[in-house]
Coordinates of C-alpha atoms in Angstrom, one line a residue:
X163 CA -46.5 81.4 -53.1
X164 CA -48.9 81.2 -55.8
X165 CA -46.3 80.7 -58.4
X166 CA -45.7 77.7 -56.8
X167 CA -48.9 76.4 -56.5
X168 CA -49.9 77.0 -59.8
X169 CA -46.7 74.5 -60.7
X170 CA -48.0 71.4 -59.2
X171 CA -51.1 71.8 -61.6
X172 CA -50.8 69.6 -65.0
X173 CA -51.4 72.7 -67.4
X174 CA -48.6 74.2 -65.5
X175 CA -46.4 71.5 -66.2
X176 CA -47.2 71.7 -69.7
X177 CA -46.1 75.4 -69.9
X178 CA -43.2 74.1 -68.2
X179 CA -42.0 72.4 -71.3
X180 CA -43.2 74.8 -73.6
X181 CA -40.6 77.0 -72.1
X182 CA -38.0 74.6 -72.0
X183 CA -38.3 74.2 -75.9
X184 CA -39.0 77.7 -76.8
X185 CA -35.9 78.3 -74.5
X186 CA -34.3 76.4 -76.9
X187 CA -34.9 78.1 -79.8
X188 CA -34.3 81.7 -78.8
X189 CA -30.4 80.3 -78.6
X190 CA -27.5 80.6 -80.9
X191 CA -23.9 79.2 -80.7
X192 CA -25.7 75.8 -79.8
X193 CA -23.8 72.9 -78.8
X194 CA -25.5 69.4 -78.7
X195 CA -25.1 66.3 -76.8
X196 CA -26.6 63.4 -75.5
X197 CA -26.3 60.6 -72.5
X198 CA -25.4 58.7 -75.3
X199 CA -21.8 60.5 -75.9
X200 CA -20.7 59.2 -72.4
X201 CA -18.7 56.1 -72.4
X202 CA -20.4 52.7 -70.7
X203 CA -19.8 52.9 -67.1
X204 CA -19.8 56.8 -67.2
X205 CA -22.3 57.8 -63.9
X206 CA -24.5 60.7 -63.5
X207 CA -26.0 62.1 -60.6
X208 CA -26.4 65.0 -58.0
X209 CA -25.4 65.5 -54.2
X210 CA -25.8 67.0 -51.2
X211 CA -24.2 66.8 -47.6
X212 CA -25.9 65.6 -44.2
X213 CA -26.1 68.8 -42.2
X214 CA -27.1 71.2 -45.5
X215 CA -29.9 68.6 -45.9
X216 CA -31.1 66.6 -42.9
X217 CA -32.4 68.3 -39.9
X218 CA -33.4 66.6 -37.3
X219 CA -30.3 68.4 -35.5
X220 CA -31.5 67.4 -31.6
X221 CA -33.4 64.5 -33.0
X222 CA -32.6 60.2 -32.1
X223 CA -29.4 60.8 -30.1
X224 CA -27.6 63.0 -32.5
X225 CA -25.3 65.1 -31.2
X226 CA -23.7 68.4 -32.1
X227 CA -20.7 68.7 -35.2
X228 CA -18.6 71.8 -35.1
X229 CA -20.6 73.0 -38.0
X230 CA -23.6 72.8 -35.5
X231 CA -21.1 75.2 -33.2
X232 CA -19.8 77.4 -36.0
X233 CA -23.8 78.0 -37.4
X234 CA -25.3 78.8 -34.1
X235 CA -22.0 81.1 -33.4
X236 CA -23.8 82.8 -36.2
X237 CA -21.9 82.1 -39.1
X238 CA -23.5 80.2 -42.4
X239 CA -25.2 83.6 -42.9
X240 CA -26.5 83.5 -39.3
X241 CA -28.5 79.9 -40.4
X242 CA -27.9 76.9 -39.3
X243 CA -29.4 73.2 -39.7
X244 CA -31.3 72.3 -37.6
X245 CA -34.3 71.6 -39.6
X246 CA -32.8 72.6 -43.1
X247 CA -34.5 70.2 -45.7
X248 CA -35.4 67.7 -43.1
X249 CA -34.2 64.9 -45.3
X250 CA -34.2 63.0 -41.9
X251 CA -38.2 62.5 -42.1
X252 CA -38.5 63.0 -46.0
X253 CA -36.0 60.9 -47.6
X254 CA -38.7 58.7 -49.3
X255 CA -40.2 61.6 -50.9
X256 CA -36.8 62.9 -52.4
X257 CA -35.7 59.6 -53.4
X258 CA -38.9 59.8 -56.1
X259 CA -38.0 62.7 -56.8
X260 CA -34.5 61.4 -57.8
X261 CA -36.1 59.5 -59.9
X262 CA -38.3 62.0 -61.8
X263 CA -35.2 63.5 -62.3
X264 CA -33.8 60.0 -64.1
X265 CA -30.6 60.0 -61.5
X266 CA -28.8 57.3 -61.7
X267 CA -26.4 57.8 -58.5
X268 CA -27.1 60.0 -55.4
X269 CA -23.9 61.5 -53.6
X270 CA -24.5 62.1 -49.8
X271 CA -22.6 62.3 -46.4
X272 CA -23.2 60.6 -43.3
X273 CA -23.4 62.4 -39.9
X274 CA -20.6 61.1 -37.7
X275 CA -22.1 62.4 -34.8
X276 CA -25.7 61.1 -35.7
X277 CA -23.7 57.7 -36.4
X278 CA -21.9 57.3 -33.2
X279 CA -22.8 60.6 -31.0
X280 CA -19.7 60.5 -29.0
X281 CA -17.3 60.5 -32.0
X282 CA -16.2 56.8 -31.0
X283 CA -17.7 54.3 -28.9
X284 CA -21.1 53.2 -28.9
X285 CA -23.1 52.9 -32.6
X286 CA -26.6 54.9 -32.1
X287 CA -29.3 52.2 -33.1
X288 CA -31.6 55.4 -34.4
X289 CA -28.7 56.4 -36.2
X290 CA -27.7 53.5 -38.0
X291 CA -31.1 52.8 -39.1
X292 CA -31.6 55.6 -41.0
X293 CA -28.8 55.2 -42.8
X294 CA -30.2 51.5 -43.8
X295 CA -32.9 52.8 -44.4
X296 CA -31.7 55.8 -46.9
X297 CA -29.0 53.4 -48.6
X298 CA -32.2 50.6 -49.2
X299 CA -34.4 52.8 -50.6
X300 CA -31.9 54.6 -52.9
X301 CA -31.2 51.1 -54.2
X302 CA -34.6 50.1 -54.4
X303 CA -35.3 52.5 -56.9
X304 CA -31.8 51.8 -59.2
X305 CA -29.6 55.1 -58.0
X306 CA -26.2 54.2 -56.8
X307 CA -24.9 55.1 -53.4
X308 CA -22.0 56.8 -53.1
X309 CA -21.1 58.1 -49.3
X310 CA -18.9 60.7 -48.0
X311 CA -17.6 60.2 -44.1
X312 CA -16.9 63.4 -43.5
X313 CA -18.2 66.7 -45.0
X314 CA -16.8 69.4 -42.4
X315 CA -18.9 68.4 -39.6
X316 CA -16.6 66.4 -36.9
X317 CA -18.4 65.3 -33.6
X318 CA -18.1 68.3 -31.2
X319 CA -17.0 65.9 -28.7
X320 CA -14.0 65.0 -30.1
X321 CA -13.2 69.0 -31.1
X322 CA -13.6 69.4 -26.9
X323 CA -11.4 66.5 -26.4
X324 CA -8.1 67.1 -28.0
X325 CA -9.0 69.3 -30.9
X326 CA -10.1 67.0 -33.5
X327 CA -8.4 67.4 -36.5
X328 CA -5.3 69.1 -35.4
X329 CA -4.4 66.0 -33.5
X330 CA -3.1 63.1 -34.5
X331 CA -5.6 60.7 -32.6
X332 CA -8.0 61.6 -34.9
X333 CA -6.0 58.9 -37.4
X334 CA -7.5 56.2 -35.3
X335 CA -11.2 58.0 -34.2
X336 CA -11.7 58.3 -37.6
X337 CA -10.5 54.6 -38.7
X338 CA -12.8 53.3 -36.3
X339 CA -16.2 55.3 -37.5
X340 CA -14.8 54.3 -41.2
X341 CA -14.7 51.0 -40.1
X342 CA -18.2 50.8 -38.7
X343 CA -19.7 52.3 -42.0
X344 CA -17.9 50.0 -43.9
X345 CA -19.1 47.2 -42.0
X346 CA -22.7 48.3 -41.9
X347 CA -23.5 49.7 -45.4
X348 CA -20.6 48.4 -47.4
X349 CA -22.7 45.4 -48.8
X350 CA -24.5 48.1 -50.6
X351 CA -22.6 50.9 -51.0
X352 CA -19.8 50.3 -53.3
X353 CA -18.3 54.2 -53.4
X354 CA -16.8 55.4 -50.4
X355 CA -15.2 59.3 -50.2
X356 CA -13.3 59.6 -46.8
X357 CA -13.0 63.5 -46.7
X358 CA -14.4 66.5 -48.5
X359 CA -12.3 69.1 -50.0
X360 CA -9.7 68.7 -47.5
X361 CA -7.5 71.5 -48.9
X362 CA -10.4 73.9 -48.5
X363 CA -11.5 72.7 -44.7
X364 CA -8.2 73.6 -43.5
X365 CA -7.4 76.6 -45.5
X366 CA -11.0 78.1 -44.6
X367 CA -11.3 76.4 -41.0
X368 CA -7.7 76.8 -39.6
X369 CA -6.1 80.0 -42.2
X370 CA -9.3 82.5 -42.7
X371 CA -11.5 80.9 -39.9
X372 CA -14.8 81.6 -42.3
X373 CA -15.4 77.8 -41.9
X374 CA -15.6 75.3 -39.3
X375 CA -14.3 75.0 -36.7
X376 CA -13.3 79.4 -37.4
X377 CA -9.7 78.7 -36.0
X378 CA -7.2 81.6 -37.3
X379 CA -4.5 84.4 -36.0
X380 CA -3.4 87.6 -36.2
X381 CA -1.8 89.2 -38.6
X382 CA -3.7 87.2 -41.2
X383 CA -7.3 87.6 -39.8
X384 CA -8.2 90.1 -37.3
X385 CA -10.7 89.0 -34.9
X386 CA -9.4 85.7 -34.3
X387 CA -9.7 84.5 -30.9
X388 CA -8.0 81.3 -31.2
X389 CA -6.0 79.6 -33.5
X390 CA -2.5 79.2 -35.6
X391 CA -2.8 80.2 -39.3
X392 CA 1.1 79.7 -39.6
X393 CA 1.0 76.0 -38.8
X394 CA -2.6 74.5 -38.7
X395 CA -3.7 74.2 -41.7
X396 CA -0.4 72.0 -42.6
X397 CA -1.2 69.7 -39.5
X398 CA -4.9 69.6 -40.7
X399 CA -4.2 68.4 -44.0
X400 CA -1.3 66.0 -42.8
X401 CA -3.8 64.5 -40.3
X402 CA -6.9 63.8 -43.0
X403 CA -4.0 62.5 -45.2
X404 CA -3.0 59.8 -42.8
X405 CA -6.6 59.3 -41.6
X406 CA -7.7 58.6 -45.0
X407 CA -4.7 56.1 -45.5
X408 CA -5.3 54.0 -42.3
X409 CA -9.0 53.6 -43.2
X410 CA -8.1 52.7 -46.7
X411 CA -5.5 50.1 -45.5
X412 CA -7.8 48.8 -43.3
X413 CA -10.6 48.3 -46.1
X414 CA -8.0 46.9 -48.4
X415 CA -7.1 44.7 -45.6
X416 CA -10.7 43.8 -44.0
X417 CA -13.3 44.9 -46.8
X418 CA -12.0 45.1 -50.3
X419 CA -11.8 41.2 -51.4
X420 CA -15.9 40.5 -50.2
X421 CA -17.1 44.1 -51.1
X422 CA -15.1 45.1 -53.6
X423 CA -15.7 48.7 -53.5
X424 CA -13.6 51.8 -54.0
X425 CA -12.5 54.1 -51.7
X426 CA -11.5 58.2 -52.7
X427 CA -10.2 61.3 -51.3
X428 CA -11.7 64.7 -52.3
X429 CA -10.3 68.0 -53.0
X430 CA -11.6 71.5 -54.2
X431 CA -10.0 72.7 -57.5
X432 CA -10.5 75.9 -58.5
X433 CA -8.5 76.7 -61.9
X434 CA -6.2 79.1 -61.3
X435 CA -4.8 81.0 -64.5
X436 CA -2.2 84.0 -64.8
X437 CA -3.5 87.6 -64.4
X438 CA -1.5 88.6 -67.7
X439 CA 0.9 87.5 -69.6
X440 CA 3.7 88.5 -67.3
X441 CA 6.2 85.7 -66.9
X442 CA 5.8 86.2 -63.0
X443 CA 2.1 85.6 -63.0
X444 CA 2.5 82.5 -65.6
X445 CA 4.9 81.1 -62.3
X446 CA 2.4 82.4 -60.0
X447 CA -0.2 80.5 -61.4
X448 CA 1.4 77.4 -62.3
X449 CA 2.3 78.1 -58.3
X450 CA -0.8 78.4 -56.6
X451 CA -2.1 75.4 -58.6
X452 CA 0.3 73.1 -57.1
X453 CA -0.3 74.6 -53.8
X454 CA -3.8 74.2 -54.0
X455 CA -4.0 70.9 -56.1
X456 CA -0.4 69.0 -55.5
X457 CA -0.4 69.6 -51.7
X458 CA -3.3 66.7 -51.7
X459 CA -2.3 64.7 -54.8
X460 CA 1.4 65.1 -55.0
X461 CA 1.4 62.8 -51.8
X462 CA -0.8 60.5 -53.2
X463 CA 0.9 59.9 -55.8
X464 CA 4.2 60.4 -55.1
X465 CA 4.8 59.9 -51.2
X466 CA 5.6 63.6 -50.2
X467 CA 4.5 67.2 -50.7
X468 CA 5.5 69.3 -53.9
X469 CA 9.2 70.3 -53.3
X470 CA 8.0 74.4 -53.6
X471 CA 5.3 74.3 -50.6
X472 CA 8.2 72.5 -48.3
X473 CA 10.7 75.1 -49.8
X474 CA 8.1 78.1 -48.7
X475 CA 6.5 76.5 -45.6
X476 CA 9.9 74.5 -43.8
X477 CA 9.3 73.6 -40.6
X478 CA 5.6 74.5 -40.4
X479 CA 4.9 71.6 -43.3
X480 CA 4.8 68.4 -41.3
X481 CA 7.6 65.2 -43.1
X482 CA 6.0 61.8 -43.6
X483 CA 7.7 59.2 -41.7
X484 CA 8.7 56.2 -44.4
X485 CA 6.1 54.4 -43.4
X486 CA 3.5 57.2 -43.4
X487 CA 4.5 57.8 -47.0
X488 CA 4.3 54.2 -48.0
X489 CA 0.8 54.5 -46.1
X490 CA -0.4 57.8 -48.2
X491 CA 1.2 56.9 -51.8
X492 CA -1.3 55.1 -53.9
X493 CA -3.7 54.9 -51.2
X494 CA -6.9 56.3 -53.3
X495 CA -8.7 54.6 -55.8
X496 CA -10.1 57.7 -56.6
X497 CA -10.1 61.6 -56.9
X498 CA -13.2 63.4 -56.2
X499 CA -13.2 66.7 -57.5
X500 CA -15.2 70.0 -56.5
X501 CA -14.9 72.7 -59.3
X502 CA -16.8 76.0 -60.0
X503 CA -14.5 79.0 -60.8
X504 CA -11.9 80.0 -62.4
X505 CA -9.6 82.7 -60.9
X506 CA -7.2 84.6 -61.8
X507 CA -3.7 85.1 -60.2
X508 CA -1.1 87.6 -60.2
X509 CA 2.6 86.9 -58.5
X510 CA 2.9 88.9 -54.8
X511 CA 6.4 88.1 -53.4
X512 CA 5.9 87.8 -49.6
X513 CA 8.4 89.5 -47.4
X514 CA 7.4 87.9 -44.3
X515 CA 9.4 85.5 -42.3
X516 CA 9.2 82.2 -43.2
X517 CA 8.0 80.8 -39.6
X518 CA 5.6 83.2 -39.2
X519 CA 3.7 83.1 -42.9
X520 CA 0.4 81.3 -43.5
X521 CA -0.6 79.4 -46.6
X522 CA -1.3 82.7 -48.7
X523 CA 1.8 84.2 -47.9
X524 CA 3.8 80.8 -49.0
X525 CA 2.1 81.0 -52.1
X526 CA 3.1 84.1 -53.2
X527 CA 0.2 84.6 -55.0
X528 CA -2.8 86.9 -54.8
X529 CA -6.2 85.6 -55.8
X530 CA -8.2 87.5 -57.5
X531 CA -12.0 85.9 -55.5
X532 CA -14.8 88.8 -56.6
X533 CA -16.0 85.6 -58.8
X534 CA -16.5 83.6 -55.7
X535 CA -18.4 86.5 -54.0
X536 CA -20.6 87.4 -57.0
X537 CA -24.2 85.8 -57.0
X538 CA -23.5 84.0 -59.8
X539 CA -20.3 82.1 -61.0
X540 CA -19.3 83.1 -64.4
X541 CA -19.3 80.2 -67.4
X542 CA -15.8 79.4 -67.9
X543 CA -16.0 75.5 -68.6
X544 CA -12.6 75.5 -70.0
X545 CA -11.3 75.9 -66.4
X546 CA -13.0 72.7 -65.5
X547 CA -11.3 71.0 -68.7
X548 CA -7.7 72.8 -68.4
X549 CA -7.9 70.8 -64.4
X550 CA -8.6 67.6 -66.0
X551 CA -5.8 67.9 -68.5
X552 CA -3.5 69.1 -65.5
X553 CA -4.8 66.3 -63.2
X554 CA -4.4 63.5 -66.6
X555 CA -0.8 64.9 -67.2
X556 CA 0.7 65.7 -63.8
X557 CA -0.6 63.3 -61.6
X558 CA -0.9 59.5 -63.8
X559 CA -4.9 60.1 -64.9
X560 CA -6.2 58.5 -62.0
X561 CA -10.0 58.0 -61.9
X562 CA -11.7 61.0 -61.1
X563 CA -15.2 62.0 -60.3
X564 CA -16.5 65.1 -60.7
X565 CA -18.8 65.0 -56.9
X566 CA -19.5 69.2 -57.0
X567 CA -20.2 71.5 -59.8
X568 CA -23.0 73.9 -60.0
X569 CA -24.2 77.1 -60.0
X570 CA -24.9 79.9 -57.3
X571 CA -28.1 82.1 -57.6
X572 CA -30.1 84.3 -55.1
X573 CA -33.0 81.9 -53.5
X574 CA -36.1 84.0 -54.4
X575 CA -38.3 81.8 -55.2
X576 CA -38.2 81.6 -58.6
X577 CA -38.1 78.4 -60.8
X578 CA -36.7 79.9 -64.0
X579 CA -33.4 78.9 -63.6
X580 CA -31.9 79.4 -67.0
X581 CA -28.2 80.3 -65.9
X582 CA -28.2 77.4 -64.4
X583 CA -28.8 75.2 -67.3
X584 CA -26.3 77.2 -69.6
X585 CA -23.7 76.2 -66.7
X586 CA -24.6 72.8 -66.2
X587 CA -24.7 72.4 -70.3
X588 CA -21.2 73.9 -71.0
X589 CA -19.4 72.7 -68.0
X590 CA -20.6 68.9 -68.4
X591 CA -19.6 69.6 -72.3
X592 CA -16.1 70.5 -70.9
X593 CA -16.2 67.2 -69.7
X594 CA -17.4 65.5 -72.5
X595 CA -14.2 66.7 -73.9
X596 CA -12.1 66.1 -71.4
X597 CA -13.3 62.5 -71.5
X598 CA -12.8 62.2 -75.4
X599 CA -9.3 63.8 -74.8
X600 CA -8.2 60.8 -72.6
X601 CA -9.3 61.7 -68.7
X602 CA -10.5 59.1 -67.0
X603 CA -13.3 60.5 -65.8
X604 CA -16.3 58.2 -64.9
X605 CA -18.9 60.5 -63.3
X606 CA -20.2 63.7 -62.9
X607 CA -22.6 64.9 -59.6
X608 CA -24.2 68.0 -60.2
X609 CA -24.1 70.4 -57.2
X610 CA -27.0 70.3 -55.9
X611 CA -29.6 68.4 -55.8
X612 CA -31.5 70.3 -53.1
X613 CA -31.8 74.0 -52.3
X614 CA -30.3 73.5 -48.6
X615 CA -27.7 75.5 -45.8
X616 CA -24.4 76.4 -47.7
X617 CA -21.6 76.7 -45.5
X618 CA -21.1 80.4 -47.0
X619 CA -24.1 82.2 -46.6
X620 CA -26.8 80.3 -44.9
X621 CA -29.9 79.8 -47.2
X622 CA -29.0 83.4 -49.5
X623 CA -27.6 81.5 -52.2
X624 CA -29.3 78.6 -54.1
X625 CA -27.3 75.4 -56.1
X626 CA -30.6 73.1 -55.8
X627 CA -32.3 71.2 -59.2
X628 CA -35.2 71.4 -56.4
X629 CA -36.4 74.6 -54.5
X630 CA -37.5 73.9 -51.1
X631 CA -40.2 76.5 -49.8
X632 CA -39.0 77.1 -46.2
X633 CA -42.2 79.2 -45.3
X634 CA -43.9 76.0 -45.7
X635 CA -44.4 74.3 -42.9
X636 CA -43.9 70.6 -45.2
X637 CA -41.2 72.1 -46.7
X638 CA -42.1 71.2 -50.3
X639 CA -40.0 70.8 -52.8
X640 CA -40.5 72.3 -56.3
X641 CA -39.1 71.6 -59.8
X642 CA -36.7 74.2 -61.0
X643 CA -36.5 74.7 -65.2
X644 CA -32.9 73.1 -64.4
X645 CA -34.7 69.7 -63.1
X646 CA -36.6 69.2 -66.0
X647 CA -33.4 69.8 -68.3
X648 CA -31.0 67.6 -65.9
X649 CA -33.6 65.1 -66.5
X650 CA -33.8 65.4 -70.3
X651 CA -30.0 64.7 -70.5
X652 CA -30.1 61.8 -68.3
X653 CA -33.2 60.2 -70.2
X654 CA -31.5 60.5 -73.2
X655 CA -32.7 63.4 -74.7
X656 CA -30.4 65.6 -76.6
X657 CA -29.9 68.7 -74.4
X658 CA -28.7 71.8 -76.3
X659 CA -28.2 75.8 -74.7
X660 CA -25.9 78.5 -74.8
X661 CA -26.4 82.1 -73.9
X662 CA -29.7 84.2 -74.9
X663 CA -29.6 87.1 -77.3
X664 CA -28.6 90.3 -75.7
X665 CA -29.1 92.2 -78.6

């Protein structure tokens, strides 16, 4: 592409900025801020996730993840990973470029089945390398570590074995590959997230089956072949909740006085607000909110599930032993947090059975998703800052760090990313204020650092600070506009944008 080309020339790079500053003049409504406005200790940074980015799928005694199974079954837009950014072979490269950027922390996830191929047993050597290797040389260059264990791709193996998640010997498979990372990498890696958005895996994997591993039943989705919608997504979530609690016990226990790290859970938030002003849609919301948000933290922080969802769900809701729920409550040092919509809800009283309902149908709520679907998320950062209010006042204003937030586009090519920038500026302003309101959030990750495989639609949509040409047979990686203003803020720089004249 010659557009590209021409960028990697000096004069180009020059024009670059000239945009960005003339951008910034053609802008009203402007807001201002700096790095500076952040409290001490406040972290900045960008992410990605080990199959969306690595490659290398068949490569140093890796083997297959059910998101391996569920891409090549010809979902993820009928993409799948097995070369995606090849971060496998390139992570020098990106780490400079994390550094032209001015990051100061890099959120990523290791491959459990590229780790220890046969979900337990035997550590692959190649494996484990790489992984020293990719944690030395992100420290080498000043960007913090921090490491997700598992980001929706679960050793096929263990899937075959006895269904992975839905069973409870996952608890210890899963203690025992935490164990080994802590072991290996926790000398230098001082942020550990156990699971990623857990409420989301097993509404979208075991509910709607449009994630891994595509479980669902009739009536709620029609061409389901296997699955429960009624009952597995409760057992999913009960099963990452006492995972994550054994492998934070055993840190506490084995890790925590020598390497004095922190350990966190993450969940997906999307704000959910009332369709009108009808009292039944102010419940609704308030509702779906809990169901979404207090079915992870309510047992964190209180030992149990929120009193509505075991009201709607009975029976189909697993009940925490006492010790389980002295395991789960207060077991997180952290919340990470995924946010980038805000949706709207009206109340939809379900007549269905209670033993036969799935997760939607105990909410009694419809969601309102076209904003998920459209090709670009709409700019409501006071959805982001209304969740960290909720999160400060409900739940005890744990820490929280913001690990996703971004904005969709089409990947086409171009570089000119300008709704990206007024996203990132007014949703990290939300935060700003959220901050100076009393959250205690300490970091924000910008979703995403490169253009890789998204679980919903393949290599269509685009989150990246960093286009990577797929035509090209290096697969380079080119600045977007959004780099260069990422960049600005995190050197210092005052950023300011808000939306161009339309008039």
């Amino acid at each position: 592409m010659m557009m590209l080309q021409n960028l990697q020339s000096n004069f180009s790079f020059l024009v670059l900025i000239f945009s960005i500053q003339l951008l910034l003049v053609i802008v009203f409504c402007v807001d201002n801020y700096s790095r500076g406005d952040f409290p001490p200790g406040f972290v900045f940074g960008a992410g990605t996730s080990a199959y969306q980015v690595e490659g290398a799928a068949f490569e140093d005694g890796r083997t297959p993840s059910i998101w391996d199974t569920f891409a090549h079954a010809g979902f993820s837009g009928g993409a799948n990973g097995d070369i995606a950014c090849d971060v496998y072979h390139k992570y020098k490269d990106d780490v400079q470029l994390m550094v032209d950027t001015g990051l100061e922390a890099y959120k990523f996830s290791i491959s459990w089945s590229r780790l220890i191929p046969g979900g337990r047993g035997p550590v692959n050597p190649k494996g484990l390398q790489f992984y020293n290797n990719y944690i030395d040389e992100l420290i080498s260059h000043g960007i913090q570590p921090h490491v997700t264990l598992f980001h929706s791709d679960l050793p096929q193996a263990l899937e075959d074995e006895y269904g992975g998640w839905l069973s409870r010997k996952i608890v210890k498979d899963f203690t025992a590959y935490a164990e080994v990372c802590f072991k290996e990498f926790g000398d230098r890696v001082m942020y550990w997230t156990t699971i990623n958005e857990a409420n989301i895996y097993a509404i979208g994997g075991y509910d709607y089956g449009f994630t891994p591993p595509g479980r669902c039943s009739l009536p709620f989705v029609v061409n389901c072949s296997r699955g429960n919608s009624s009952t597995e997504p409760y057992m999913v979530v009960h099963n990452t909740l006492l995972a994550h609690s054994s492998a934070m016990e055993l840190y506490r226990r084995n890790f925590k006085s020598t390497q004095r790290g922190f350990v966190g859970f993450n969940i997906y938030g999307m704000w959910f607000v009332p369709y009108s002003n009808a009292t039944v849609d102010v419940i609704a919301a308030q509702r779906a909110n809990e169901f979404y948000i207090g079915w992870i933290m309510n047992p964190f922080v209180f030992g149990d599930y929120p009193s509505i969802m075991k009201k709607a769900a009975g029976a189909r809701i697993p009940t925490f032993t006492t010790y389980e729920a002295k395991l789960v409550k207060g077991s997180v040092d952290f919340i990470g947090l995924n946010h980038y919509i805000t949706v709207s809800v009206k109340d939809r009283p379900s007549s269905i059975e209670k033993h036969s309902r799935d997760f939607g149908a105990d909410m009694a709520a419809e969601v309102s998703l076209e904003a998920l679907a459209a090709d670009q998320y709409p700019v409501m950062p006071s959805g982001l800052y209304e969740l960290l209010e909720y999160l400060k006042e409900a739940y005890g204003n744990l820490p929280i760090y913001i690990q996703e937030n971004g904005q969709k586009t089409l990947r086409n090519g171009t570089l000119n990313d300008t709704s990206r920038i007024e996203y990132l500026h007014a949703y990290i302003g939300s935060v700003l204020d959220a901050v100076r309101n009393g959250s205690n959030t300490r970091g924000y990750f910008a979703w995403s650092f490169l253009d890789g495989l998204e679980l919903l639609g393949g290599y269509v949509p685009s989150y990246g600070f960093y286009y990577v040409d797929l035509d090209d047979n290096e697969l380079r990686r080119y600045p977007k506009l959004s780099a260069y203003w990422y960049a600005n803020l995190l050197k210092g720089k005052e950023v300011q944008f808000s939306k161009l004249r339309t008039n």
